[in-house]
Amino acid sequence: MKILITGGAGFLGQQLARALLDRGSLRLAGGEAKVDRIVCFDQGAGALQDARVEYRTGDIADPATVRGLIDRDTAVVVHLAAVVSGGAEADFDLGMRVNLDGTRLLLDACRTAGHQPRVLFTSSIAVFGGDLPAVVTDATTPTPQGSYGIQKLVGELLVADYSRKGYIDGRAVRVPTVVVRPGAPNAAASGFASGIIREPLAGVAAILPVEPATKMWVASPRAVVGMFLHALELSPQDWGWNRSINLPGLVVSMEEELAALREVGGDAAVALVRHQPDEKVLKLVRTWAANFDTARALAMGFRADPDFATIVRAYIEDNPTAIKLPGVRRSA
Amino acid sequence: MKILITGGAGFLGQQLARALLDRGSLRLAGGEAKVDRIVCFDQGAGALQDARVEYRTGDIADPATVRGLIDRDTAVVVHLAAVVSGGAEADFDLGMRVNLDGTRLLLDACRTAGHQPRVLFTSSIAVFGGDLPAVVTDATTPTPQGSYGIQKLVGELLVADYSRKGYIDGRAVRVPTVVVRPGAPNAAASGFASGIIREPLAGVAAILPVEPATKMWVASPRAVVGMFLHALELSPQDWGWNRSINLPGLVVSMEEELAALREVGGDAAVALVRHQPDEKVLKLVRTWAANFDTARALAMGFRADPDFATIVRAYIEDNPTAIKLPGVRRSA
């Protein structure tokens, strides 16, 4: 079978492709389906090279391009491509074009293909905002306070309707803030939660633009990719009519992140983090939810990380060449 | 000032235009604003003729047409144009084109105009569906089970985001089933709730496609138009960040409707209604919410009808030429 990953050259796309290659198959409706080919669609190619991986570049908001991405062999589509929160807030038209038009074109291409492909749409906890309860539950109404969250929620609604109509077999997962994200910072307003771990471990200064007591709902790249695979392998019956779910994660304050950083990198690591409030980031982050009761996802078998120290250790293990601070402990 | 009503030649559009002309002004941010001109945009012209009313025809999903509807004098936009529930379910592409693309084009035209017009978006209680509580409250999450409800909810989200960004001053009202709707039946799956009153009073047979015990959340055309005007006159501060609201209505069972029909038209009227279950209608109606606690709307001053008998009497008063059954009592 063929798997399409949009945003496939991005960080999570590459991790997912790697995990799919390692597995070699996915458990779908007809039993174990062999991963014959992974089409990674993005604006450029990724580092992962494998005979089964094919890179395609183009514009996710171009109808002809998107139609050409899906054929009868495309059993699974994972839609990761998106303009992130800070980007969608700064450039409204770009966010609408990529996050809304792109998603709709992709769903329409699946519908046109006619074989009801299994589609995983990666939504975000940024769909929650406004006057939130202390703990967000499966019953909490998403009322996004940013264009990114709005666009993601619209995507969820389309996935729900295309699934109900039988055009796709869709599922949408609301992903926690992914920490620690390797590589260069992106335009996500939540980027600092990775930056204050990643940069000091690389021996580079980092800025904490929010209060140290600020809490976030986070999950590691490993946990998130594992949950993507789980979301894909659950049956339509497991999902039922409600195709959106809040993924499990961990509540962590920035103080707790710094404590975990101190544990592996010592005072020298923490000294590289400077607290410098940024009103633009604060305004967005304050509207986000930090604590979730993800009962439905847990009952469906989704699992997050055990604790934040494990997340930091996994980052160090997975990114050995990015660790440049002297004396970093590489295992517990 | 100029007011644009999309769907302005339709039943509610005409009622609203009439009410605006009768009032002569609207209380907006700068005080009482005089109704100088009402642009009724639709696929055809309406019956209402007045020097202040201008009909424009065209396609709500055509970008150039929609851009041309709004200029600097357009202080108020009421977006009623839509493909109704049964129509959007039967023709998915048409529903997406009119209900989603049309709404987005209109919001973009408002944004381009640059003066933050006050926009009223008419959503629907069809945004609620799935596993609903016995009473839908302001905290109930909308999870529509039809394409119409999905498209309306997407429209609400766009209105919320365009308002947050300062592109418009938007407000979205979730309208109960409008009963008694005069004239010919439309493609709305809820049409029978009007039909079983309207047709017998015209001396014509009607079909009840659902169980007589079926309950619905209804409001009269008079009440709905009154609530539209109220929604427009509330200040941005009255609305706050949450620009969507469940409008007050009445819970009425089809049995209660028939009892009210008997009261004005006697047994002869009720004898014209034949119970003939229609699985397609039942499937949609079963997913709808029938009972609401509209605390927020009531606190904001929205008011529905006192009882169903009042609704029927108002219909008879407002539509004297449509009453053809002998012996109908025209007042209580």
Short mmCIF file of C-alpha atoms in Angstrom, two decimals, chain A residues 88-90 92-93 96-97 100-101 104 108 111 129-131 138-148 150-151 153-154 157-158 160-162 164-165 167 241-242 284, chain B residues 88-90 92-93 96-97 100-101 104 108 111 129-131 138-148 150-151 153-154 157-158 160-162 164-165 167 241-242 284:
data_model
loop_
_atom_site.label_atom_id
_atom_site.label_comp_id
_atom_site.label_asym_id
_atom_site.label_seq_id
_atom_site.Cartn_x
_atom_site.Cartn_y
_atom_site.Cartn_z
CA ALA A 88 -1.22 31.90 10.82
CA GLU A 89 -1.73 34.78 13.24
CA ALA A 90 0.84 36.98 11.47
CA PHE A 92 -4.09 35.59 7.95
CA ASP A 93 -4.39 34.89 4.22
CA MET A 96 -6.48 30.37 5.48
CA ARG A 97 -4.90 29.26 2.22
CA LEU A 100 -8.21 25.68 5.35
CA ASP A 101 -8.03 25.52 1.54
CA ARG A 104 -10.30 20.93 1.92
CA ASP A 108 -11.75 16.46 -1.90
CA ARG A 111 -13.28 11.82 -2.06
CA GLY A 129 -9.24 29.00 24.23
CA GLY A 130 -11.36 31.70 25.81
CA ASP A 131 -13.01 31.07 29.18
CA ASP A 138 -13.80 15.56 26.24
CA ALA A 139 -16.98 17.61 26.76
CA THR A 140 -15.30 21.03 26.69
CA THR A 141 -16.39 23.09 23.69
CA PRO A 142 -13.49 24.22 21.51
CA THR A 143 -13.60 28.01 21.11
CA PRO A 144 -10.26 28.88 19.52
CA GLN A 145 -8.76 32.32 20.18
CA GLY A 146 -6.34 32.29 17.28
CA SER A 147 -6.64 31.83 13.53
CA TYR A 148 -4.58 28.65 13.64
CA ILE A 150 -9.98 28.19 14.09
CA GLN A 151 -8.51 26.70 10.92
CA LEU A 153 -11.18 23.19 14.09
CA VAL A 154 -12.69 23.82 10.66
CA LEU A 157 -15.40 19.54 11.12
CA LEU A 158 -14.71 18.77 7.47
CA ALA A 160 -16.12 14.62 10.48
CA ASP A 161 -18.50 15.39 7.64
CA TYR A 162 -16.47 13.71 4.90
CA ARG A 164 -20.05 10.72 7.90
CA LYS A 165 -20.76 10.94 4.18
CA TYR A 167 -16.00 9.93 1.42
CA TRP A 241 -19.26 9.11 14.86
CA ASN A 242 -17.00 11.41 16.89
CA LEU A 284 -1.65 33.77 22.66
CA ALA B 88 -27.12 20.55 1.54
CA GLU B 89 -27.45 16.87 2.43
CA ALA B 90 -28.70 15.92 -1.04
CA PHE B 92 -22.89 18.15 -0.98
CA ASP B 93 -21.03 20.32 -3.48
CA MET B 96 -20.23 23.63 0.38
CA ARG B 97 -20.27 26.18 -2.41
CA LEU B 100 -19.14 27.70 3.04
CA ASP B 101 -17.59 29.48 0.05
CA ARG B 104 -16.26 33.21 3.33
CA ASP B 108 -13.71 38.70 2.90
CA ARG B 111 -12.79 42.76 5.44
CA GLY B 129 -26.37 16.56 16.92
CA GLY B 130 -24.94 13.23 17.97
CA ASP B 131 -25.06 12.18 21.63
CA ASP B 138 -24.71 27.29 26.29
CA ALA B 139 -21.89 24.87 27.26
CA THR B 140 -22.98 22.02 24.98
CA THR B 141 -20.44 21.32 22.25
CA PRO B 142 -21.90 21.56 18.74
CA THR B 143 -21.22 18.31 16.86
CA PRO B 144 -23.38 18.56 13.74
CA GLN B 145 -24.63 15.35 12.10
CA GLY B 146 -25.47 16.87 8.75
CA SER B 147 -23.54 18.85 6.14
CA TYR B 148 -25.77 21.89 6.66
CA ILE B 150 -21.24 21.52 9.64
CA GLN B 151 -21.26 24.37 7.13
CA LEU B 153 -20.71 25.89 12.32
CA VAL B 154 -17.75 26.63 10.04
CA LEU B 157 -16.02 29.99 13.44
CA LEU B 158 -15.08 32.31 10.60
CA ALA B 160 -15.64 34.60 15.37
CA ASP B 161 -12.16 34.86 13.88
CA TYR B 162 -12.91 37.76 11.54
CA ARG B 164 -11.41 38.78 16.79
CA LYS B 165 -9.08 40.09 14.10
CA TYR B 167 -12.16 42.67 10.22
CA TRP B 241 -15.42 37.33 22.58
CA ASN B 242 -18.09 34.65 22.17
CA LEU B 284 -31.94 13.75 10.24
#
